PDB file of C-alpha atoms in Angstrom:
ATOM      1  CA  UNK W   1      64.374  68.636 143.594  1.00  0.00           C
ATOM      2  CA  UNK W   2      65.285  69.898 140.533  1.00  0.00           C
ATOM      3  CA  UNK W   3      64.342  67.699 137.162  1.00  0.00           C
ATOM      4  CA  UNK W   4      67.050  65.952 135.417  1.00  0.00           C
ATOM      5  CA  UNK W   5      67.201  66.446 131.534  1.00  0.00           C
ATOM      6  CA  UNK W   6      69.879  65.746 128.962  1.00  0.00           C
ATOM      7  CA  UNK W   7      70.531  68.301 126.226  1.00  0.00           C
ATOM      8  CA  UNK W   8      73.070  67.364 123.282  1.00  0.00           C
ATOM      9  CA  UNK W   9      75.410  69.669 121.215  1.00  0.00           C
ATOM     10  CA  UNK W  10      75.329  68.112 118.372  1.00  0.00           C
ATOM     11  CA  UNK W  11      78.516  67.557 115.707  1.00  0.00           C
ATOM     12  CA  UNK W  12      76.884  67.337 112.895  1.00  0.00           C
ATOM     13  CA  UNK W  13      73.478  69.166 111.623  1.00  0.00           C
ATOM     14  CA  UNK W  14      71.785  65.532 111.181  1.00  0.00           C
ATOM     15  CA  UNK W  15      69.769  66.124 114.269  1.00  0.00           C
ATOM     16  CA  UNK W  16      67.502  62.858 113.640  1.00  0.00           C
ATOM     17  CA  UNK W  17      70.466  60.836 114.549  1.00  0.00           C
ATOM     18  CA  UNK W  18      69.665  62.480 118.184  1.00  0.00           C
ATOM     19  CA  UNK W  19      66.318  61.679 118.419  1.00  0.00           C
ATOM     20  CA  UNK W  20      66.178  58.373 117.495  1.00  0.00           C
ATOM     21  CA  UNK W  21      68.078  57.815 120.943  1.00  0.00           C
ATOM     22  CA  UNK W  22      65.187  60.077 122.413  1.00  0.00           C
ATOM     23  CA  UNK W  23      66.973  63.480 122.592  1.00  0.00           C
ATOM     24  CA  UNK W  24      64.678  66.182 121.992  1.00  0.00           C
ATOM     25  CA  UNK W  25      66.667  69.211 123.632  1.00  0.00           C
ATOM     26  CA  UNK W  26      69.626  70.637 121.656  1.00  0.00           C
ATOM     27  CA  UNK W  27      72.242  73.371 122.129  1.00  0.00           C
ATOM     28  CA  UNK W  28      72.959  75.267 119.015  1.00  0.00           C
ATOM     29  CA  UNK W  29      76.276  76.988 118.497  1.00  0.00           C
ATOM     30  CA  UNK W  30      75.042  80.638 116.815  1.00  0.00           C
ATOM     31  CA  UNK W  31      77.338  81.628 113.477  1.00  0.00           C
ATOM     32  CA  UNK W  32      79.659  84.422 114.078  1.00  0.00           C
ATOM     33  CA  UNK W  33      79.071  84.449 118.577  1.00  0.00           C
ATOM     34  CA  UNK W  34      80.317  81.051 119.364  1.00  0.00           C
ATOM     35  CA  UNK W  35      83.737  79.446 118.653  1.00  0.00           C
ATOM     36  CA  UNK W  36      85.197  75.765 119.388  1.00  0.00           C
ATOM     37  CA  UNK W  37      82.619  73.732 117.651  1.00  0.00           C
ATOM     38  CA  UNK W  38      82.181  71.337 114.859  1.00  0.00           C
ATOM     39  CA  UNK W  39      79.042  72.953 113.448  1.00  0.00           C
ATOM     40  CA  UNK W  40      77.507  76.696 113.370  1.00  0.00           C
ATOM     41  CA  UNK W  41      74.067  77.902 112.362  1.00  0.00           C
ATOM     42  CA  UNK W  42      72.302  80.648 111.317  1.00  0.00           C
ATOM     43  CA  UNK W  43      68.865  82.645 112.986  1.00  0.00           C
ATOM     44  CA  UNK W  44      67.026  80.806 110.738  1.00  0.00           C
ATOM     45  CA  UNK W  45      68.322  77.704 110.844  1.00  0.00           C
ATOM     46  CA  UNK W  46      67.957  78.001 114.643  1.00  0.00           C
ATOM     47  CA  UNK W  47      64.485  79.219 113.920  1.00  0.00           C
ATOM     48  CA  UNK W  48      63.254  76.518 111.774  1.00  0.00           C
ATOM     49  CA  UNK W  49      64.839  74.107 114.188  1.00  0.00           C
ATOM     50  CA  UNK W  50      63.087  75.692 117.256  1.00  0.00           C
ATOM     51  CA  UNK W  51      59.382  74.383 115.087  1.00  0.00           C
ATOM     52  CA  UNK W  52      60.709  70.618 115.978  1.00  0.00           C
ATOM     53  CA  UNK W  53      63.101  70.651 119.153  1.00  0.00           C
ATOM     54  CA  UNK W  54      63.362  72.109 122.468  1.00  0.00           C
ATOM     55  CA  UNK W  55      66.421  74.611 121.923  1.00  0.00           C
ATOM     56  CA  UNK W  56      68.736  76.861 123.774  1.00  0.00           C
ATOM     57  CA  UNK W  57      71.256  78.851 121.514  1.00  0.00           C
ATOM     58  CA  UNK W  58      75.513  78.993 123.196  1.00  0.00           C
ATOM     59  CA  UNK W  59      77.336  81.946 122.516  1.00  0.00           C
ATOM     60  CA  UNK W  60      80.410  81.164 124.241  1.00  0.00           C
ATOM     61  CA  UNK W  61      82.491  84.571 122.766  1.00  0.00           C
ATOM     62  CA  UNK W  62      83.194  87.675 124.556  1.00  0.00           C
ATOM     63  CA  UNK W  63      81.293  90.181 122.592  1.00  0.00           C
ATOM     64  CA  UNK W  64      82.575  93.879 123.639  1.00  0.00           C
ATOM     65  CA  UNK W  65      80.938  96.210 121.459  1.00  0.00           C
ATOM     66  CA  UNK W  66      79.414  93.788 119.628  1.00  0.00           C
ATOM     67  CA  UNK W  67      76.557  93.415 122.225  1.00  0.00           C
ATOM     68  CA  UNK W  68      75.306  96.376 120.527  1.00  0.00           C
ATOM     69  CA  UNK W  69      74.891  94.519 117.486  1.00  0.00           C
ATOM     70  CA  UNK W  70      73.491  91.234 119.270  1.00  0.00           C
ATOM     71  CA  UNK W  71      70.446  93.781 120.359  1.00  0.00           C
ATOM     72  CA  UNK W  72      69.677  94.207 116.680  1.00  0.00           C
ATOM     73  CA  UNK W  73      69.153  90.876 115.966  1.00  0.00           C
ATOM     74  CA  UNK W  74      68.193  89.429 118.759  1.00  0.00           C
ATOM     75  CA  UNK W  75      64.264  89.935 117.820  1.00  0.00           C
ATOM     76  CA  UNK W  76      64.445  87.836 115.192  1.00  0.00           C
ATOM     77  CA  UNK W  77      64.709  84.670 117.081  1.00  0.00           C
ATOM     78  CA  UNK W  78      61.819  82.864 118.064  1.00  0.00           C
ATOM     79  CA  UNK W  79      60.446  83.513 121.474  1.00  0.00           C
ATOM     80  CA  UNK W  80      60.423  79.917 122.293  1.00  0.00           C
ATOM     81  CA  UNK W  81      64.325  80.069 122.249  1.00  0.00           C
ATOM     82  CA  UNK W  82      66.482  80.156 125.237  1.00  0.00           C
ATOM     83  CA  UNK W  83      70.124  81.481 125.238  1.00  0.00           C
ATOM     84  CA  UNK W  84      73.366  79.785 126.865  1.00  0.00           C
ATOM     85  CA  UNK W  85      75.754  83.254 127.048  1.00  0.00           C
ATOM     86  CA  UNK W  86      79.721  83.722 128.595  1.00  0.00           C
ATOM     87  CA  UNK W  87      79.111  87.602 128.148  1.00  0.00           C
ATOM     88  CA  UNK W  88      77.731  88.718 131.422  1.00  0.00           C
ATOM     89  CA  UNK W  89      76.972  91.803 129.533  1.00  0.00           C
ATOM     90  CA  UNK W  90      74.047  90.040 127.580  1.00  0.00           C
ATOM     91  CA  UNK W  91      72.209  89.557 130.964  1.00  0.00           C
ATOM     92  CA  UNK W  92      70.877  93.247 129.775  1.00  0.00           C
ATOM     93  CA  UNK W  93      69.745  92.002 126.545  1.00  0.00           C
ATOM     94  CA  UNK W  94      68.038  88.814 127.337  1.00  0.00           C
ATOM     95  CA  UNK W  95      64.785  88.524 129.417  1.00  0.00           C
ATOM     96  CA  UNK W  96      65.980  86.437 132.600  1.00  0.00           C
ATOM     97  CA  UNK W  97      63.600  83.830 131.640  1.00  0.00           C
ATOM     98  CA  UNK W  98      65.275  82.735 128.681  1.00  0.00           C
ATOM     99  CA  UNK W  99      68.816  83.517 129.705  1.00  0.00           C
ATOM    100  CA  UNK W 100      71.751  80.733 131.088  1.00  0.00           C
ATOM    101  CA  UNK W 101      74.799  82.557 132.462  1.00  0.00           C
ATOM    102  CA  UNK W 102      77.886  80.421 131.696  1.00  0.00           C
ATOM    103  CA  UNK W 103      80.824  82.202 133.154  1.00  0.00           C
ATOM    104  CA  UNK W 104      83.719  79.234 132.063  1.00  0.00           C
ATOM    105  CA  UNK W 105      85.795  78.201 135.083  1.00  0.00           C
ATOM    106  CA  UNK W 106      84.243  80.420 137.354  1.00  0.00           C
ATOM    107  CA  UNK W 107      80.844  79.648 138.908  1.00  0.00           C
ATOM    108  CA  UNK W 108      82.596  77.252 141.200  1.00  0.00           C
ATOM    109  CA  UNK W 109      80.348  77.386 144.713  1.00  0.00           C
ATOM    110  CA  UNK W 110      77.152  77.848 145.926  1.00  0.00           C
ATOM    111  CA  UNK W 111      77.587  81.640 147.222  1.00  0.00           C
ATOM    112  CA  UNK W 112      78.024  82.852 143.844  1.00  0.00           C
ATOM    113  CA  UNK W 113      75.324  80.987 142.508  1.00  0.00           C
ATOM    114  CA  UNK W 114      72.942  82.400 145.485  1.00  0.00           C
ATOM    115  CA  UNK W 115      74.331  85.805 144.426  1.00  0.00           C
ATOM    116  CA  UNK W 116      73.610  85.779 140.790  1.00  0.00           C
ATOM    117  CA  UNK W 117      69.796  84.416 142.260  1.00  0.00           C
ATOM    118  CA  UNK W 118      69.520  87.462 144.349  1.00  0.00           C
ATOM    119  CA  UNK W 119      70.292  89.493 140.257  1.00  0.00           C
ATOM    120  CA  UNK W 120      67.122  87.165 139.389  1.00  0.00           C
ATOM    121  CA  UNK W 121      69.817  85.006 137.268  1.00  0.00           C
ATOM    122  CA  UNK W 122      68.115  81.448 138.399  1.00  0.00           C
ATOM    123  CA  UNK W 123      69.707  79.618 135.373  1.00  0.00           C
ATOM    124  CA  UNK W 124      73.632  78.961 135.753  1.00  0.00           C
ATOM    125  CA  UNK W 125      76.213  76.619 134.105  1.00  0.00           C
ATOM    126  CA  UNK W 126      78.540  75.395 136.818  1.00  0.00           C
ATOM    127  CA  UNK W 127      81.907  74.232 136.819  1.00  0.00           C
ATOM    128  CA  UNK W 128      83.160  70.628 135.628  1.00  0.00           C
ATOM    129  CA  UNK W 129      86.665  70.997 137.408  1.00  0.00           C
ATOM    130  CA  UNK W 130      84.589  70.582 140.992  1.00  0.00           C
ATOM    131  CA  UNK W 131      84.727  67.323 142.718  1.00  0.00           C
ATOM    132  CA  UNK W 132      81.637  65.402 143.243  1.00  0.00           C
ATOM    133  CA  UNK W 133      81.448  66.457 146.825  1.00  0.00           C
ATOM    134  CA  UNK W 134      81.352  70.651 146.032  1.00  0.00           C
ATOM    135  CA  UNK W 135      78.629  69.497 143.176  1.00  0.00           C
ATOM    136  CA  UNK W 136      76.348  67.859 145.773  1.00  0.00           C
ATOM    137  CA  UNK W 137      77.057  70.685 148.244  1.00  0.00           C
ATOM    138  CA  UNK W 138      75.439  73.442 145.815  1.00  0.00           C
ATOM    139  CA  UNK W 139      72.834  71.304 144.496  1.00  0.00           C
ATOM    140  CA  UNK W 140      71.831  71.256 148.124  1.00  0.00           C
ATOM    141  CA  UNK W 141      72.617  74.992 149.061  1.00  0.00           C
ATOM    142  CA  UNK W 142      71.156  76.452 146.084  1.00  0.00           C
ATOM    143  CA  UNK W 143      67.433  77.148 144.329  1.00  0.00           C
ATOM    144  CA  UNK W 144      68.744  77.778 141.002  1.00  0.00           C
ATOM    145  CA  UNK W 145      68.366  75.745 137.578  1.00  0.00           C
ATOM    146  CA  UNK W 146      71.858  74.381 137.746  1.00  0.00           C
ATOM    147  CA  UNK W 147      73.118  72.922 134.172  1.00  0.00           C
ATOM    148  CA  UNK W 148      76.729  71.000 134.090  1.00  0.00           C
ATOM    149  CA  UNK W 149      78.889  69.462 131.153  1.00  0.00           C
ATOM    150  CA  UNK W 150      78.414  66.126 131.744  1.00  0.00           C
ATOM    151  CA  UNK W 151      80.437  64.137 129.016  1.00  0.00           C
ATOM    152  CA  UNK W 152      82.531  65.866 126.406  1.00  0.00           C
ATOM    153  CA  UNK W 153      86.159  66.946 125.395  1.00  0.00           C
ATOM    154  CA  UNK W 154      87.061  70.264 128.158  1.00  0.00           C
ATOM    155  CA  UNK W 155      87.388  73.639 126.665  1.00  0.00           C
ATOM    156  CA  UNK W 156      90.694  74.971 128.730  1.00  0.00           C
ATOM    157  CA  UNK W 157      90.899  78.245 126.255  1.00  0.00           C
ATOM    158  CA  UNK W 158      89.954  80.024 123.682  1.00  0.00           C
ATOM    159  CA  UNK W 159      92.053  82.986 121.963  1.00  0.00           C
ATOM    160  CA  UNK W 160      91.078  85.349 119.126  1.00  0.00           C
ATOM    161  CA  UNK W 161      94.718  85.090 118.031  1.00  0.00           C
ATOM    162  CA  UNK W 162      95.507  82.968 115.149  1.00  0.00           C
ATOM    163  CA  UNK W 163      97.783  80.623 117.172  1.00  0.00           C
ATOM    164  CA  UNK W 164      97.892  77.954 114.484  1.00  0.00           C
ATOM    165  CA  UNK W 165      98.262  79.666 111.474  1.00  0.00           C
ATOM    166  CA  UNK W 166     101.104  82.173 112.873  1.00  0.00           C
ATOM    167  CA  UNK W 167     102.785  79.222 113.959  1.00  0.00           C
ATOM    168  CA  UNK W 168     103.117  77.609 110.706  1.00  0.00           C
ATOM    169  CA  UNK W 169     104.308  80.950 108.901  1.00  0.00           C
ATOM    170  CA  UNK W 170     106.694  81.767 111.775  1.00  0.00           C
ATOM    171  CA  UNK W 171     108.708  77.861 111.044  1.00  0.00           C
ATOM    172  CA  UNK W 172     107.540  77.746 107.164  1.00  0.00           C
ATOM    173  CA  UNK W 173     105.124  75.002 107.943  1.00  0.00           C
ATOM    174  CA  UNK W 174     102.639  73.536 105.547  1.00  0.00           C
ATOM    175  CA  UNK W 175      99.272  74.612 106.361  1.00  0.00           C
ATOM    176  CA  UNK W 176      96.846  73.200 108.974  1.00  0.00           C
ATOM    177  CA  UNK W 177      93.939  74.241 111.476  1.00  0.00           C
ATOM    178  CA  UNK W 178      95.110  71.941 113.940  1.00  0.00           C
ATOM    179  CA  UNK W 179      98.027  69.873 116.335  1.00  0.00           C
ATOM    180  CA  UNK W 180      97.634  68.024 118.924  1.00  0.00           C
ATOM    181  CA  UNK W 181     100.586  69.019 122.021  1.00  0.00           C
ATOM    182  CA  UNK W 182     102.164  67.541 124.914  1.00  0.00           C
ATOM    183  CA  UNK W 183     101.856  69.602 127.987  1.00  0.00           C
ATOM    184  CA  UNK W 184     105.309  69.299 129.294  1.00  0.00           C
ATOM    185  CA  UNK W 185     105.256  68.861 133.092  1.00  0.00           C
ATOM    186  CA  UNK W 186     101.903  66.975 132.865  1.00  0.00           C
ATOM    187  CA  UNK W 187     102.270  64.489 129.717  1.00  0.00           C
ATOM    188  CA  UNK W 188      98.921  65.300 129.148  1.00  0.00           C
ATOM    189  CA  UNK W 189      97.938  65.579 125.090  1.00  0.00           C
ATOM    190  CA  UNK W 190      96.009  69.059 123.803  1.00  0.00           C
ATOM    191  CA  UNK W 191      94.507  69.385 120.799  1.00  0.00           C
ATOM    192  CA  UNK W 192      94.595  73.195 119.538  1.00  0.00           C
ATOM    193  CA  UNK W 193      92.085  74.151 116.879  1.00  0.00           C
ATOM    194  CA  UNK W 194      91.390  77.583 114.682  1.00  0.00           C
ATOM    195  CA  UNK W 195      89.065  78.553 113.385  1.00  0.00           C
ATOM    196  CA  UNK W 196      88.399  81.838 110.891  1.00  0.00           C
ATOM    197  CA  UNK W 197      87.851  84.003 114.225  1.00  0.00           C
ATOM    198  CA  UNK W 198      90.483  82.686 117.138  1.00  0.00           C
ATOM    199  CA  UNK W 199      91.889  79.325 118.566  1.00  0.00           C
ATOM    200  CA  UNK W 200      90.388  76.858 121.163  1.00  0.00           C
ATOM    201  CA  UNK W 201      92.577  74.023 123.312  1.00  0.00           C
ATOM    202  CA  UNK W 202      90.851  71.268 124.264  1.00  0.00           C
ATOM    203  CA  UNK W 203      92.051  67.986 126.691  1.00  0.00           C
ATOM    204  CA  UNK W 204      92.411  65.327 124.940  1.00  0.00           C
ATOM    205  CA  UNK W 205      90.318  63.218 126.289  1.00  0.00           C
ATOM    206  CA  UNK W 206      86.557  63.067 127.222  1.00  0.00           C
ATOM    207  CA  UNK W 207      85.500  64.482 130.277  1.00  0.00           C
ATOM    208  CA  UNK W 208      82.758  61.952 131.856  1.00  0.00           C
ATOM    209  CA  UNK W 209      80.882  62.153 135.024  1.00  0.00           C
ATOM    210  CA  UNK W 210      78.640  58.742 134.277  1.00  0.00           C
ATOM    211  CA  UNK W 211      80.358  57.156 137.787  1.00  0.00           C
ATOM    212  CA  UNK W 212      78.592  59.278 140.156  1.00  0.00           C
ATOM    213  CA  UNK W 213      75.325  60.019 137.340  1.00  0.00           C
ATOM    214  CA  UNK W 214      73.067  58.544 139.938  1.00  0.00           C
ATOM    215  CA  UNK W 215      74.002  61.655 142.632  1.00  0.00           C
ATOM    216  CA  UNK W 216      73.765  64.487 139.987  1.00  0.00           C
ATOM    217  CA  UNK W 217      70.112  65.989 139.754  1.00  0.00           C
ATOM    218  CA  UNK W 218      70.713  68.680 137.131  1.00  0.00           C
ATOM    219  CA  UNK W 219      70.436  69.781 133.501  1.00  0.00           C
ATOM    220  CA  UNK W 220      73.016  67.613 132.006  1.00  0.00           C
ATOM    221  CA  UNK W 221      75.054  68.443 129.039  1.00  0.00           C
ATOM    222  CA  UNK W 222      76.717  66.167 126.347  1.00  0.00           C
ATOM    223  CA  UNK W 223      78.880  68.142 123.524  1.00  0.00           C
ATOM    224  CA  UNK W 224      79.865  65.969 120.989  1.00  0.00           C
ATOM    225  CA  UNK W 225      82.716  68.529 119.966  1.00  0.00           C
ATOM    226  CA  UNK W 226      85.411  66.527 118.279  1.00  0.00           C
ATOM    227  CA  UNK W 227      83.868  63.448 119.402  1.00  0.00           C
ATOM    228  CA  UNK W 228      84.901  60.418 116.709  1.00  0.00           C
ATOM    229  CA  UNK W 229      81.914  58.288 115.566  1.00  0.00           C
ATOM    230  CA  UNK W 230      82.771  55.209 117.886  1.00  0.00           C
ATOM    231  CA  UNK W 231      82.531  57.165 120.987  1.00  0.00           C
ATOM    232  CA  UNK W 232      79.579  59.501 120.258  1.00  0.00           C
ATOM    233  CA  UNK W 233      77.980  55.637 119.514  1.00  0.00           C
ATOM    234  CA  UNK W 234      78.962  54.162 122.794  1.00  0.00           C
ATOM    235  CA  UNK W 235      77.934  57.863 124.460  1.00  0.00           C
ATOM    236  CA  UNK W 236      74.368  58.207 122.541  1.00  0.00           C
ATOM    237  CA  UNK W 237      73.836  54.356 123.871  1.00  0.00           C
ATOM    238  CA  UNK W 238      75.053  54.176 127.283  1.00  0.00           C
ATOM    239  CA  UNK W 239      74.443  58.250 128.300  1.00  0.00           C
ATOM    240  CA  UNK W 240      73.075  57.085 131.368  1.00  0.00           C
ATOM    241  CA  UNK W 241      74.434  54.266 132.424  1.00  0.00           C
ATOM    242  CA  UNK W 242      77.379  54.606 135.368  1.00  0.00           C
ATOM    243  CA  UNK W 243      79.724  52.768 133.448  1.00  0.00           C
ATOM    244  CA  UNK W 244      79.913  55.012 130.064  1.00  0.00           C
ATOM    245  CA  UNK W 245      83.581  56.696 131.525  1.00  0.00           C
ATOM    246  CA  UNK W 246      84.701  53.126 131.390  1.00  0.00           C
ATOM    247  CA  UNK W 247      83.618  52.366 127.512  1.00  0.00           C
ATOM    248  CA  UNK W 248      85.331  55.772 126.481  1.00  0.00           C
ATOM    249  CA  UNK W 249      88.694  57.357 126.182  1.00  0.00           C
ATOM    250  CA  UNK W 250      87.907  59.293 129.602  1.00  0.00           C
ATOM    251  CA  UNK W 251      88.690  61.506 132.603  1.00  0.00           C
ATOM    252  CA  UNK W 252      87.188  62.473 135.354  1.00  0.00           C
ATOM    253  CA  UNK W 253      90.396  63.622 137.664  1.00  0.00           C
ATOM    254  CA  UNK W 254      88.814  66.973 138.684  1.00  0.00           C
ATOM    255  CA  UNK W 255      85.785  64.866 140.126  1.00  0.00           C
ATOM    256  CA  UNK W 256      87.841  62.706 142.435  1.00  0.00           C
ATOM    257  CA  UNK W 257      90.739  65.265 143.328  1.00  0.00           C
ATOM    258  CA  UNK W 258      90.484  69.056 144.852  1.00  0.00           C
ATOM    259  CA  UNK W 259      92.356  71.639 143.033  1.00  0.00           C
ATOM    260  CA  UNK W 260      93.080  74.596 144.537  1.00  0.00           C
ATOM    261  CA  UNK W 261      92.998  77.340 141.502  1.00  0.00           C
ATOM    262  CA  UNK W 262      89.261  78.487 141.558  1.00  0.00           C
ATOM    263  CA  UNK W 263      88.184  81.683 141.853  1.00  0.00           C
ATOM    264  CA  UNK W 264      88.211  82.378 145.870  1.00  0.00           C
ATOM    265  CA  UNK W 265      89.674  79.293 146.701  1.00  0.00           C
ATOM    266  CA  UNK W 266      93.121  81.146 147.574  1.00  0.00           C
ATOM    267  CA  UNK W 267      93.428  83.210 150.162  1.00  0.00           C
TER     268      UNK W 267
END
């Protein structure tokens, strides 16, 4: 059975605050490849970081051409480093061994996962929009090093247009990086962030999977991404605890109900 850890993505660069709640495995957003997070670093803040912590470095862009320039500089990191990557194309770049394929919203069942094995891809981010029921049916049907976003605010998109800022200059607003919308048909609140490079949407709320903790045995992420104080408190002190999603502003709809939109799921 595979181990259960915990690995934080931090808000803030303070990473003592982590491990004085005995965290010792961070996710790093790398400057310039990743986009929707509160705090960025460099190679060699990652590498100095790497001397104290167990890390793994998220590049959650779509790099196109710019792979080509990720193989210049990917030699500089330290070797102890692993690498949490959207770009299927990196999976060229990266020694398997060090490499986590997170293809957002997609890796949704246990034949794709058995698939990527087959590629020698053993380490996969799966879906949080599966119910608890398709999560313990691939941690059963599958070998692979299975990691899942266990509490934080949901990603839904990310655009390299400049949604926020063109909106203001189209109605004369004053400027802002942010708004937080009301999803018509839904009611449901999304925040909408830019950032130098593109735009993210985020729910509202925080996703959080603590009710059914107890069934999950997987590498188990926490990204404090626009996370206020109060809740990352209550999260960094009741992480593991079944009744966290009941201390927090939370949501965990997609574990309880089936939605039919996932990759192969319509016929």
């Amino acid at each position: 059975m595979q181990k259960k850890e915990y690995l934080i993505i931090p808000n803030k660069k303070e990473l003592d605050l982590y491990t004085s709640y005995n965290f010792n495995t961070f996710i790093l957003p790398l400057e310039g490849y990743s986009i929707g997070f509160n705090v960025y670093y460099t190679i060699e803040e990652i590498n100095e970081l790497s001397l104290k912590y167990n890390l793994y470095v998220i590049m959650n862009k779509f790099l196109h051409k710019r792979i080509e320039e990720f193989k210049e500089i990917y030699s500089k990191f330290n070797s102890n480093i692993k690498f949490i990557v959207e770009d299927i194309g990196l999976t060229d770049v990266i020694e398997k061994d060090r490499l986590v394929l997170y293809e957002n919203h997609i890796l949704s069942n246990y034949k794709a996962i058995n698939f990527l094995e087959s590629l020698d891809i053993k380490n996969v981010v799966i879906n949080n929009d599966l119910t608890i029921n398709e999560l313990l049916e691939i941690q059963e049907k599958t070998k692979s090093n299975l990691y899942y976003f266990y509490v934080g605010k949901n990603s839904l998109m990310y655009s390299r247009r400049n949604l926020v800022s063109n909106y203001n200059k189209y109605y004369n607003l004053d400027n802002t990086n942010s708004y937080k919308l009301t999803e018509k048909v839904s009611k449901k609140v999304l925040d909408i962030y830019e950032e130098n490079d593109g735009s993210v949407v985020y729910f509202d709320k925080i996703f959080c999977a603590s009710k059914y903790i107890d069934k999950l045995n997987m590498n188990l992420i926490i990204n404090f991404t626009n996370i206020d104080s109060t809740g990352e408190k209550i999260i960094l002190e009741e992480y593991n605890k079944t009744n966290l999603c009941n201390l927090i502003d939370s949501d965990y709809y997609f574990l309880e109900n089936d939605i039919k939109y996932k990759v192969g799921d319509i016929k």
